[in-house]
Short mmCIF file of C-alpha atoms and ligand atoms in Angstrom, two decimals:
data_model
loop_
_atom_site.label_atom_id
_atom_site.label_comp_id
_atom_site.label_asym_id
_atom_site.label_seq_id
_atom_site.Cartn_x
_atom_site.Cartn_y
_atom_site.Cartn_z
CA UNK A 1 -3.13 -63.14 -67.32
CA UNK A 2 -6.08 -60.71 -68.02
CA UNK A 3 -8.83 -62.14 -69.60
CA UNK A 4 -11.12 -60.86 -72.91
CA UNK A 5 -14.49 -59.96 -72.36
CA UNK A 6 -15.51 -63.20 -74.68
CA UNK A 7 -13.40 -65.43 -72.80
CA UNK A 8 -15.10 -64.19 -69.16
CA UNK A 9 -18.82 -63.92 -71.04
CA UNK A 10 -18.04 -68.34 -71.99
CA UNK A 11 -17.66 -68.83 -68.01
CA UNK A 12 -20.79 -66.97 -67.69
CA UNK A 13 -24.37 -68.47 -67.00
CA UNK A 14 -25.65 -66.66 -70.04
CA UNK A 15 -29.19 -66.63 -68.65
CA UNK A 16 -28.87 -62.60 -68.88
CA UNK A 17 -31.21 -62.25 -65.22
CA UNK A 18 -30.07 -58.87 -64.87
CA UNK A 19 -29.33 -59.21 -61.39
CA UNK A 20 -25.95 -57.89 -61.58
CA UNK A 21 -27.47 -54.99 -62.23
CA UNK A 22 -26.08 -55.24 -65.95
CA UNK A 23 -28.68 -56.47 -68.73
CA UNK A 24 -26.99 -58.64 -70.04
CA UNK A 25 -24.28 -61.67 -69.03
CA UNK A 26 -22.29 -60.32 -71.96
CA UNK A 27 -22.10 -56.59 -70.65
CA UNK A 28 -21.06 -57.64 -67.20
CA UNK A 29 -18.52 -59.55 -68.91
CA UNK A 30 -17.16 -56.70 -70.82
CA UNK A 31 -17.32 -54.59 -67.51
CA UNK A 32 -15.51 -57.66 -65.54
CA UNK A 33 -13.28 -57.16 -68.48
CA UNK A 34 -12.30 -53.67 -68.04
CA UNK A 35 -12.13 -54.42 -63.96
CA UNK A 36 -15.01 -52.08 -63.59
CA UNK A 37 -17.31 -54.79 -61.81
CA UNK A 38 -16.65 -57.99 -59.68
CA UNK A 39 -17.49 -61.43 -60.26
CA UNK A 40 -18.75 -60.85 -57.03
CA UNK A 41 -22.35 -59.40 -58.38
CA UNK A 42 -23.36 -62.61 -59.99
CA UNK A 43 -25.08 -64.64 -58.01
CA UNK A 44 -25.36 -67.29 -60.12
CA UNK A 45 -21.07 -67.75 -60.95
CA UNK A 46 -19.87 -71.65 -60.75
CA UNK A 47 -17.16 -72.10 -58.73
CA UNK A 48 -15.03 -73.26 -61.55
CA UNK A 49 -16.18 -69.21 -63.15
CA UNK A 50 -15.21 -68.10 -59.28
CA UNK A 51 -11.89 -69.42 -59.73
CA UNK A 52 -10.54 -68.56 -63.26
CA UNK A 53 -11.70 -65.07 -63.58
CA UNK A 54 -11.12 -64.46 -60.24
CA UNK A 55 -7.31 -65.06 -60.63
CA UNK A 56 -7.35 -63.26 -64.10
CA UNK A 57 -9.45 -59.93 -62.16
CA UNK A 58 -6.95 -59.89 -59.40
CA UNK A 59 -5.85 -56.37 -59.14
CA UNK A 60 -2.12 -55.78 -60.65
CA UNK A 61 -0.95 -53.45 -58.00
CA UNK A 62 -1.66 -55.26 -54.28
CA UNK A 63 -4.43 -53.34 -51.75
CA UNK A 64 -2.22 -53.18 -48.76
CA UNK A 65 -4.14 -52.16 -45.11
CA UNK A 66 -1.29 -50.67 -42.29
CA UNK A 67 -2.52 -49.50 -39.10
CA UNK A 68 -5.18 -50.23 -36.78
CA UNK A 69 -8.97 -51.23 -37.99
CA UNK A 70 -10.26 -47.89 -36.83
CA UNK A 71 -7.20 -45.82 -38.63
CA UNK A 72 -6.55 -48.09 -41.41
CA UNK A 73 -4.84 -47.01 -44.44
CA UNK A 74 -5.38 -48.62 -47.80
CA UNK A 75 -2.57 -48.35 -50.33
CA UNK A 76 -2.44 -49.85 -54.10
CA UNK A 77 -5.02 -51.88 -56.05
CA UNK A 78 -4.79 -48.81 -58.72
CA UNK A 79 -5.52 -49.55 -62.35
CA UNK A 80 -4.18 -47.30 -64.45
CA UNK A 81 -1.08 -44.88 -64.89
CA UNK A 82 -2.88 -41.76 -65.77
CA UNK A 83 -5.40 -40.06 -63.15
CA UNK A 84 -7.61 -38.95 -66.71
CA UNK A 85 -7.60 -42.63 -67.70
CA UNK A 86 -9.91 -43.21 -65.45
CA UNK A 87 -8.90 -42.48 -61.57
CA UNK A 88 -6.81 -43.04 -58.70
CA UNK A 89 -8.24 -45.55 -56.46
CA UNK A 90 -6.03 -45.22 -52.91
CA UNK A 91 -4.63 -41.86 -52.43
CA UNK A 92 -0.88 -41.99 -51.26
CA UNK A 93 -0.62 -41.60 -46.97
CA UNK A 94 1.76 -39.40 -45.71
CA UNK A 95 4.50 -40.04 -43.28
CA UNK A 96 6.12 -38.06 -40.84
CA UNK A 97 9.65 -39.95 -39.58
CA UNK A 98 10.65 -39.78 -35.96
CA UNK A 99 14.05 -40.73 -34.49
CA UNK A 100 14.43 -42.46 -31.12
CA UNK A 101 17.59 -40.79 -30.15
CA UNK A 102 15.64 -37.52 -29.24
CA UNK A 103 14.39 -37.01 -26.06
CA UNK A 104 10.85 -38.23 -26.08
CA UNK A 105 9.88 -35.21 -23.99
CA UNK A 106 10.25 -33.30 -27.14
CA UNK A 107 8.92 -36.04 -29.30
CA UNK A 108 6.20 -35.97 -27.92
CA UNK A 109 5.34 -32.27 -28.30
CA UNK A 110 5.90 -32.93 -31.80
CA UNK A 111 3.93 -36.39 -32.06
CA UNK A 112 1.51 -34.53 -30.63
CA UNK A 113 1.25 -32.08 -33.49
CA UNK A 114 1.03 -34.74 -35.94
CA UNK A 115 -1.85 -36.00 -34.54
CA UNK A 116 -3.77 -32.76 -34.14
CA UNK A 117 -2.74 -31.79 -37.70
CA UNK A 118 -6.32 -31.18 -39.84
CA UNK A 119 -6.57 -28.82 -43.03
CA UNK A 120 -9.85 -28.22 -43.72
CA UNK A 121 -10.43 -27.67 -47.10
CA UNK A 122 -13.91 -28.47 -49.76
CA UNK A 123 -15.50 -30.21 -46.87
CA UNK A 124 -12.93 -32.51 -46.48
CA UNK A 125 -10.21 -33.23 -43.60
CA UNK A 126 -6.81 -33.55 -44.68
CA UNK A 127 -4.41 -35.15 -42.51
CA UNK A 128 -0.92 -37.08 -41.76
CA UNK A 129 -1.81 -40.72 -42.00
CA UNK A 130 1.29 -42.75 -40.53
CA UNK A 131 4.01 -42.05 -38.34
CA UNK A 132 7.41 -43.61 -39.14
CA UNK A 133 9.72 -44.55 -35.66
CA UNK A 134 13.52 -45.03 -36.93
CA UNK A 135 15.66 -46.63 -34.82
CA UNK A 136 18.41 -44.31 -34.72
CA UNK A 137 19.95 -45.61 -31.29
CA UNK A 138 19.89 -48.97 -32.01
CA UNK A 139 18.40 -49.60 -28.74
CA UNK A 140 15.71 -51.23 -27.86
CA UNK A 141 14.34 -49.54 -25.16
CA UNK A 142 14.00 -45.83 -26.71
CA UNK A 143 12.91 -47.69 -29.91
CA UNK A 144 9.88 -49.19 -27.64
CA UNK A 145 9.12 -45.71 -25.82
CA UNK A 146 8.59 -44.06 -28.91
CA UNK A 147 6.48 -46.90 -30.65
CA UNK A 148 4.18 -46.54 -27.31
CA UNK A 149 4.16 -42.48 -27.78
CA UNK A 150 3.35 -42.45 -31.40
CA UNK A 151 0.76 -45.18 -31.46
CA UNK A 152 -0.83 -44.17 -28.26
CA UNK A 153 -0.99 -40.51 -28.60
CA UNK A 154 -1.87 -40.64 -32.13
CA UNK A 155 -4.02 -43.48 -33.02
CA UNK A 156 -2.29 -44.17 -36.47
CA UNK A 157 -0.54 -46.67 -38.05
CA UNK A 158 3.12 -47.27 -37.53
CA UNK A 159 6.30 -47.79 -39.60
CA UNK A 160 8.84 -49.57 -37.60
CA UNK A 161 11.96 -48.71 -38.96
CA UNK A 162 15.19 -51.14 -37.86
CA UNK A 163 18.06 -52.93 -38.78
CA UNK A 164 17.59 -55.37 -35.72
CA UNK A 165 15.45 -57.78 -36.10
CA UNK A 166 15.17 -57.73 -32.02
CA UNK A 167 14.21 -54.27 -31.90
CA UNK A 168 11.54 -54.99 -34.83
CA UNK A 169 9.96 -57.85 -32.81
CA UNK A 170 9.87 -55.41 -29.88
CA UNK A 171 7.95 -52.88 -31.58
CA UNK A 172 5.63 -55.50 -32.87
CA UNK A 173 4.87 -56.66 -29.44
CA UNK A 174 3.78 -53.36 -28.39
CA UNK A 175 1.38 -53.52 -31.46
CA UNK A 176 -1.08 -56.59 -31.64
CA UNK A 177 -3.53 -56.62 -33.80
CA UNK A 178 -2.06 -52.77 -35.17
CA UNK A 179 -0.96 -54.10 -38.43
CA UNK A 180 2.61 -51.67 -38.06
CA UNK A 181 4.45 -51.93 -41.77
CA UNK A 182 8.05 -53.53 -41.18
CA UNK A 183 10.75 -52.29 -42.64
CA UNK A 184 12.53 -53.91 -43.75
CA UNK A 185 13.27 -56.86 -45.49
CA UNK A 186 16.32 -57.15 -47.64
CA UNK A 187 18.21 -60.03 -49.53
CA UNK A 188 20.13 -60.22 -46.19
CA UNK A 189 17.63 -61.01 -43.76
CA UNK A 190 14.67 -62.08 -46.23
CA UNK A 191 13.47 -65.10 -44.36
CA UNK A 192 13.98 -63.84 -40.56
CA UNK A 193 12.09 -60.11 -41.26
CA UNK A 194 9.51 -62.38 -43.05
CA UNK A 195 9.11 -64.86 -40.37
CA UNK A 196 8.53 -61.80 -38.19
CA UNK A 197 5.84 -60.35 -40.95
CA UNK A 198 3.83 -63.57 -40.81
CA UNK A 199 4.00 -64.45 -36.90
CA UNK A 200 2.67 -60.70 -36.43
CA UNK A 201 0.71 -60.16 -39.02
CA UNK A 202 2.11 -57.63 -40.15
CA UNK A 203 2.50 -56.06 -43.77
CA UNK A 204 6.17 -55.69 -44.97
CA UNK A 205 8.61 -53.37 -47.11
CA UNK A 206 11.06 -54.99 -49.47
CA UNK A 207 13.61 -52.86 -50.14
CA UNK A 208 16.46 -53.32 -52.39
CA UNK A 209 19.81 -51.16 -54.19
CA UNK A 210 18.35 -52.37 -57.91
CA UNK A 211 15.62 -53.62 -59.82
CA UNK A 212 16.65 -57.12 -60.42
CA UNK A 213 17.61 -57.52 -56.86
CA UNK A 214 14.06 -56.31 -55.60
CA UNK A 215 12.48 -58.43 -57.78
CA UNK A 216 14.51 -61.76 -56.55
CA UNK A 217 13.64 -60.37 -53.53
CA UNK A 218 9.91 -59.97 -53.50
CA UNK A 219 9.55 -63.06 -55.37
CA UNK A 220 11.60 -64.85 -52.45
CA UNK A 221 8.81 -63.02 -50.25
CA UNK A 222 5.84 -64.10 -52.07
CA UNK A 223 7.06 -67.83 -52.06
CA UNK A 224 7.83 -67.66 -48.20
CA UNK A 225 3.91 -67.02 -47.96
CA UNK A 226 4.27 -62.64 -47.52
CA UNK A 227 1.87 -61.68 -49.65
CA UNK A 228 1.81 -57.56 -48.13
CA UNK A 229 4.69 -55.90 -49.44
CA UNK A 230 5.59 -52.44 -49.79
CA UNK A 231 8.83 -51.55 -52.23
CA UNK A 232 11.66 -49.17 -51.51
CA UNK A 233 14.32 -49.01 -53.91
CA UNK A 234 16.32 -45.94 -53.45
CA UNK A 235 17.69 -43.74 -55.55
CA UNK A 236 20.77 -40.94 -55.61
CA UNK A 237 18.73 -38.21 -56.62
CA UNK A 238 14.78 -37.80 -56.77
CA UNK A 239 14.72 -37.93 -60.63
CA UNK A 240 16.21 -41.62 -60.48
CA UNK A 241 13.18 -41.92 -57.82
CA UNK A 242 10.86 -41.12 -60.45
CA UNK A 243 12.21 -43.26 -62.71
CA UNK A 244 12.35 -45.95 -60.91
CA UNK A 245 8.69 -45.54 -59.62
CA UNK A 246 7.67 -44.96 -62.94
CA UNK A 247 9.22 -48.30 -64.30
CA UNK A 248 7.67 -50.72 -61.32
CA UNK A 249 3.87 -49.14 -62.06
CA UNK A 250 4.35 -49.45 -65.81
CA UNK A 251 5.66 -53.23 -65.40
CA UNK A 252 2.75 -53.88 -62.84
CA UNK A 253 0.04 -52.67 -65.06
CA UNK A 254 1.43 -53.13 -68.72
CA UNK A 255 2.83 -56.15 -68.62
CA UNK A 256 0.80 -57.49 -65.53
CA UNK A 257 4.84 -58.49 -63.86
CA UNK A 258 3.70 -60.02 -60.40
CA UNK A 259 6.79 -59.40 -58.43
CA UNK A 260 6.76 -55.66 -58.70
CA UNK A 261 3.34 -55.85 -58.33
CA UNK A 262 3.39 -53.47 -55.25
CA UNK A 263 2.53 -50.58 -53.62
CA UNK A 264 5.90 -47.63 -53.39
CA UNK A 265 7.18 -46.34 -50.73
CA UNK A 266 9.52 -42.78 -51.36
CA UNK A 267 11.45 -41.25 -48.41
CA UNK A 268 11.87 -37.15 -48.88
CA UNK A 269 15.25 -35.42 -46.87
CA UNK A 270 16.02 -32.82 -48.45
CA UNK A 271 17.65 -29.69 -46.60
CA UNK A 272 15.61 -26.94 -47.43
CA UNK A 273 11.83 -26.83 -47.57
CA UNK A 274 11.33 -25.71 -51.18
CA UNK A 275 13.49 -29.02 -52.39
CA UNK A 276 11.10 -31.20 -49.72
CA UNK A 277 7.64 -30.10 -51.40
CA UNK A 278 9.02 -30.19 -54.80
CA UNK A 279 10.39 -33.92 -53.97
CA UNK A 280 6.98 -34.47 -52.33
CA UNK A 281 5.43 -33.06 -55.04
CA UNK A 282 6.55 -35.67 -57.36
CA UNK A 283 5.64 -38.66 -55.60
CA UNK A 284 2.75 -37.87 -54.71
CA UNK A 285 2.18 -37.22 -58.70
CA UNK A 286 3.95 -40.12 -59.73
CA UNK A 287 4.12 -43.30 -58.37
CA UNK A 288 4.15 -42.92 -54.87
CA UNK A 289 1.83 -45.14 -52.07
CA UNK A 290 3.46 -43.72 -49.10
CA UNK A 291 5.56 -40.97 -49.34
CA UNK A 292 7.57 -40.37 -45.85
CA UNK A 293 8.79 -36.75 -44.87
CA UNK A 294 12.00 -36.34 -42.41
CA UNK A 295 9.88 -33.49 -40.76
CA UNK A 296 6.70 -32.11 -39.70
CA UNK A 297 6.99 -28.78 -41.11
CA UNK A 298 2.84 -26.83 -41.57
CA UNK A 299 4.29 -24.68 -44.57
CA UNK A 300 5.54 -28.17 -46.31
CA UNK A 301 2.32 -29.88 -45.47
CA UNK A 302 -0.47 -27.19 -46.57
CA UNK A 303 0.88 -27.51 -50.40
CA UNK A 304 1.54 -31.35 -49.77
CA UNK A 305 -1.92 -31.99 -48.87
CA UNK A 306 -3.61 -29.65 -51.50
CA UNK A 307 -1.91 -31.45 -54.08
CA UNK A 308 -2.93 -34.72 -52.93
CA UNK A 309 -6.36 -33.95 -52.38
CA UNK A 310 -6.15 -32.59 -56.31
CA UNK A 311 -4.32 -36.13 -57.67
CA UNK A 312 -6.99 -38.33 -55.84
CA UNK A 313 -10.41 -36.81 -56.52
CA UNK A 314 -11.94 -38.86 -59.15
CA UNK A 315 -12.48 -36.70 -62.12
CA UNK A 316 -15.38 -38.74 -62.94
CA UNK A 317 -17.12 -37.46 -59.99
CA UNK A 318 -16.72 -33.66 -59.12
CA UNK A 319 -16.88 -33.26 -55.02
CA UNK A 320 -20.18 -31.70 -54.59
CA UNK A 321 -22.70 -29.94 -52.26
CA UNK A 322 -26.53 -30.68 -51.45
CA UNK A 323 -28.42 -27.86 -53.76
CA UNK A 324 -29.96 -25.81 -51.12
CA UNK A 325 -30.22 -22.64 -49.38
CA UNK A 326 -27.23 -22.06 -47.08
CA UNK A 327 -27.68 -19.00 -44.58
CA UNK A 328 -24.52 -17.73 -43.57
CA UNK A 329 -24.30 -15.42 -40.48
CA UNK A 330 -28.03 -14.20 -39.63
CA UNK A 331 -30.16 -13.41 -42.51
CA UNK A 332 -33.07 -11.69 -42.12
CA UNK A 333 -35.81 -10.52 -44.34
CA UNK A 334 -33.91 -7.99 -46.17
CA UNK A 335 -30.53 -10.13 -46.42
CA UNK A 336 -29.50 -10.44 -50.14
CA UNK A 337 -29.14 -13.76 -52.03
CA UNK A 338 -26.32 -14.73 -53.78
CA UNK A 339 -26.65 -17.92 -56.63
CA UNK A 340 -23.63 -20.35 -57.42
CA UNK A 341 -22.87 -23.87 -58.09
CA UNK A 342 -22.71 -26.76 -56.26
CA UNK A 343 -18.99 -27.56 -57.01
CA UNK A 344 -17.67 -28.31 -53.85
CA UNK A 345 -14.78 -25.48 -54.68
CA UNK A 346 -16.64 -23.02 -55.99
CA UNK A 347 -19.00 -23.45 -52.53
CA UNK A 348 -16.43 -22.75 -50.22
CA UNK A 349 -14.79 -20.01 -51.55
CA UNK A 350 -18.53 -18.11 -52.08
CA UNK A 351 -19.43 -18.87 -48.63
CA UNK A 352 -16.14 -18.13 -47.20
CA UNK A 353 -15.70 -14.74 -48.84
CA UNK A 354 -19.42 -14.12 -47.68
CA UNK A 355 -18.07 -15.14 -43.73
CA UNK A 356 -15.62 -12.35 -44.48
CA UNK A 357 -17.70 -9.90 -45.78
CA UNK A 358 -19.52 -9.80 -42.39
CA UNK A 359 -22.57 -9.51 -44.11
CA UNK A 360 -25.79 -11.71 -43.16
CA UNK A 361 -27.09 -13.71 -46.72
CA UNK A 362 -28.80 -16.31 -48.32
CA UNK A 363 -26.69 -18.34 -50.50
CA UNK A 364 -28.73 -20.47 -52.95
CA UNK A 365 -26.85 -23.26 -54.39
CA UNK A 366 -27.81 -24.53 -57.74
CA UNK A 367 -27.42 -28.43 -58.40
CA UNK A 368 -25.41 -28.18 -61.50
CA UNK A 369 -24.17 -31.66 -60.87
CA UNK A 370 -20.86 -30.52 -59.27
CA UNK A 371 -19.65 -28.49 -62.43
CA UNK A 372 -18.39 -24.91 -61.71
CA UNK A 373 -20.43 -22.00 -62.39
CA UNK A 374 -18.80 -21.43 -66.09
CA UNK A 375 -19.38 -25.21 -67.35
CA UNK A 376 -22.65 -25.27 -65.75
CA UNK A 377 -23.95 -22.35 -67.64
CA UNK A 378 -22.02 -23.78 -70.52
CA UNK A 379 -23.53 -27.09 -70.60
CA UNK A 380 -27.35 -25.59 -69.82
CA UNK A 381 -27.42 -26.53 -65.95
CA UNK A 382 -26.36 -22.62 -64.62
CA UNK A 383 -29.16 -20.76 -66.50
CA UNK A 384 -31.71 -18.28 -65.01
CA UNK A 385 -34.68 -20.23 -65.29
CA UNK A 386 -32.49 -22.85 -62.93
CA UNK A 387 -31.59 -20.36 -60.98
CA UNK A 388 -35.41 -19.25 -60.38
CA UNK A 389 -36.51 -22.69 -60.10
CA UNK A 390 -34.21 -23.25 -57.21
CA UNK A 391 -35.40 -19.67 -55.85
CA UNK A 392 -38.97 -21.01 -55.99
CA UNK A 393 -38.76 -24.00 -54.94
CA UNK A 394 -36.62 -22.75 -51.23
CA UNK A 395 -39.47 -20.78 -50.04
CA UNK A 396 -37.19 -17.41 -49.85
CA UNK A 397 -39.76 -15.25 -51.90
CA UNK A 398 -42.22 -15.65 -48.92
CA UNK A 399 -39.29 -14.72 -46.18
CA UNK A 400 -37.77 -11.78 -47.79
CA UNK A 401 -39.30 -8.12 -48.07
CA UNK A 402 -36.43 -6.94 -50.30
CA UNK A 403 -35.81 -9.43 -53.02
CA UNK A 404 -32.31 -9.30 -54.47
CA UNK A 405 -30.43 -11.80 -55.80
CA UNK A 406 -27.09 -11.51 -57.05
CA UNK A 407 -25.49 -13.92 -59.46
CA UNK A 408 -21.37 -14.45 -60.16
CA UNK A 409 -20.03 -11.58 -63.15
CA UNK A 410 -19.20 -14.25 -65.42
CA UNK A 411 -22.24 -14.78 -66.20
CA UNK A 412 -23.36 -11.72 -66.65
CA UNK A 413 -25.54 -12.32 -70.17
CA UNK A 414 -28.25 -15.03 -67.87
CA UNK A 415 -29.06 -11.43 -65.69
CA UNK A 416 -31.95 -10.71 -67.90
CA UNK A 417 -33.27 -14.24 -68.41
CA UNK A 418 -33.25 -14.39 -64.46
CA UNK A 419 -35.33 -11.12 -64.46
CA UNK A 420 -37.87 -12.75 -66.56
CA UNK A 421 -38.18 -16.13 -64.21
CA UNK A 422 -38.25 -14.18 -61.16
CA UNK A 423 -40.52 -11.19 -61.70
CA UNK A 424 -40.48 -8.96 -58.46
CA UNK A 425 -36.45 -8.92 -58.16
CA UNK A 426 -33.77 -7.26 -58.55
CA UNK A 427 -31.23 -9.22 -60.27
CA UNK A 428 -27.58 -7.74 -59.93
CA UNK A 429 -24.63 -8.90 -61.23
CA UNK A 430 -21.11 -9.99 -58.92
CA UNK A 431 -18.09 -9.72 -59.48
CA UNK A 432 -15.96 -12.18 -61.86
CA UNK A 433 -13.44 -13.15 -59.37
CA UNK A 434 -14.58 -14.49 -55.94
CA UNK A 435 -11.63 -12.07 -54.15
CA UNK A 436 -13.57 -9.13 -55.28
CA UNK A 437 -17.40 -10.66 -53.22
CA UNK A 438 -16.44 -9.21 -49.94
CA UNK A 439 -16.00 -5.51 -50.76
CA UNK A 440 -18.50 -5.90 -53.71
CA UNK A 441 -21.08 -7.24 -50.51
CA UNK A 442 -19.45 -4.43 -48.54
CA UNK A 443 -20.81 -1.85 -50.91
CA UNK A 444 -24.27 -2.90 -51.53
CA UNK A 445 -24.65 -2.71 -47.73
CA UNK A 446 -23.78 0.45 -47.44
CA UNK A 447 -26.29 1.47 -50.23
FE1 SF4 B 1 -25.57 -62.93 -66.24
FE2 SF4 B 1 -24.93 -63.30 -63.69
FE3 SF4 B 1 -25.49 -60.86 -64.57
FE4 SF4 B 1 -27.44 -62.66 -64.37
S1 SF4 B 1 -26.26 -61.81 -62.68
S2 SF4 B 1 -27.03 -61.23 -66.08
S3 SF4 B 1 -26.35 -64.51 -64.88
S4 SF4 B 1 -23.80 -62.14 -65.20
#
């Protein structure tokens, strides 16, 4: 049961060191509290402090790790239902299922695209995490050939996905020390999948037709000594999916309800592609862990991963770029500069439409703490005098002959402060939209 900052601060040593880099005893317990620090950064905790608050801090949805140390993927331990509450801690992997009836020459064409699959996008590489093998022959043998393919061409964890507990334990053996997620377990074979789950080492996925029954059934887990489980309860229709997702977080982190206490896995098959994004879409959004597609399709994964990337940035901390001066192509000394932000977004798409332009420049990036250009002049950290003092202090005033600097349209009204700051340069103002930089750089070339 969680615990109230008092109750933690009276396990506390109360000698208020400060080592736990927290002034006082009583503000780390308010912090332990809110499960924004761990018991773990007081040196000076008694073990009988060690082992109350650490069974009243232990996270409400389970951190499970699938796949192999250098390709692990971490799942749960989140904290809260809303992203704005605070953030997302594990962003949810995605899946792409493989049947072992095919002909593994043409699996592994497609295997093979899964693992070279890599959007690029705000200086960050977006990519499939886990492959799924089903065991649609019911054979062992082509069950075991594609395990092998997937995990050795790709590197990433694996879902083995069987009814026979034989084929299962094949699959593990072709996996040691891989950490594959089972699935799965189900009132029927409870104790034999979870035998197999704790003589491998392996996490587990406990899936079940209701509520009640996946409760009974991961409580049946826990007490057989699985403590990595992974739900599935599926539904007709992917509104009952959200539902149901939405009732097993709200019972993990309301009312703290151990046995549903567990990371989500959804399955998505729908026929066409719009119905498999929008089905994606949702739970991704809402509750899902991992979220399995029946297909690698590029124009279902570019929104897919956009989306996710979106969900799981903590909007506590905007993705940002070092404030410097970036060239792009080959600037030389009469190369214009361009000013923006150091939002990671904003970034890209400057320097990108720059790239396209074909024209050489200086792009100085202001440190505006990862805000866009707009809040960043709003909240005083866009402003021309910034703007010159990050001029100034890069050295370009000594490099160029023709000093021009050009800063984005919308805000327009800092132009003349800028003039000011920087006397000796023309300041000129860009266009609003970033679409519009290319022909606007275009232009100013040909002047
Ligand atoms: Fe108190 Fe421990 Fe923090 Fe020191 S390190 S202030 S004893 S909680």
């Amino acid at each position: 049961m969680a615990m109230t900052g008092l109750q933690i601060f009276k396990l506390l040593p109360k000698t208020n060191c400060g080592e736990c880099c927290v002034p006082t005893c009583m503000a780390f317990a308010m912090k332990l509290a809110a499960k924004n620090a761990e018991l773990t950064a007081c040196p000076y905790a008694s073990e009988e402090a060690k082992k109350i608050i650490g069974a009243a801090s232990k996270p409400p949805i389970r951190l499970v790790k699938i796949g192999p140390p250098e390709r692990e993927v971490l799942i749960g331990n989140e904290n809260v239902m809303f992203r704005h509450d605070k953030t997302f801690v594990h962003e949810a992997a995605i899946a792409i299922a493989f049947a072992d009836n095919e002909p593994l020459s043409e699996l592994g064409h497609k295997i093979a695209e899964v693992r070279d699959y890599c959007l690029e996008r705000v200086g960050e590489q977006l990519r499939v995490n886990l492959v799924l093998v089903d065991n649609f022959s019911e054979e062992v043998k082509p069950f075991v050939d594609l395990v092998k393919t997937a995990a050795g061409s790709t590197g990433m964890g694996i879902i083995l996905r069987s009814a026979n507990l034989e084929v299962l334990e094949a699959g593990l053996k072709e996996l040691p020390g891989k950490r594959p997620l089972i699935h799965a377990a189900t009132s029927a074979n409870a104790e034999a999948v979870a035998a197999l789950a704790l003589k491998y080492n392996a996490p587990l996925v406990a899936r079940a037709a209701t509520i009640d029954e996946l409760v009974a059934l991961t409580t049946k887990l826990a007490a057989l000594g699985v403590k990595d489980i992974v739900l599935d309860l599926p539904a007709d229709n992917p509104a009952a999916t959200l539902q149901y997702n939405t009732i097993i977080r709200k019972a993990a982190l309301k009312n703290a309800f151990e046995p549903l206490g567990y990371p989500i896995i959804n399955f998505v098959t729908a026929l066409d592609d719009a119905s498999l994004v929008a089905d994606a879409s949702t739970y991704l959004c809402k509750y899902g862990s991992i979220v399995v597609l029946d297909r690698m399709q590029l124009e279902v994964l570019l929104p897919l991963m956009m989306l996710r990337q979106n969900v799981y940035t903590d909007p506590q901390k905007p993705i940002q770029v070092d404030p410097r001066v970036y060239p792009i192509g080959e600037p030389g000394k009469d190369s214009p500069v361009l000013a923006t932000s150091n939002f990671s977004l904003t970034y890209f798409l400057v320097s990108g439409e720059i790239e396209n332009s074909g024209v050489s420049a200086n792009l100085i990036v202001v440190d505006t703490e990862g805000m866009s250009v707009l809040t960043g002049w709003a909240s005083g950290k866009f402003t021309g005098e910034k703007i010159a003092a990050a001029v100034k202090a890069s050295g370009l005033q000594d490099k160029l002959e023709k000093r021009r600097i050009i800063i984005p349209g919308y805000v327009s009204q800092i132009s003349g402060e800028l003039e000011e700051a920087l006397p000796g340069w023309e300041v000129l103002v860009g266009p609003g939209e970033c679409c519009d930089l290319s022909s606007f750089l275009k232009q100013q070339a040909a002047r």
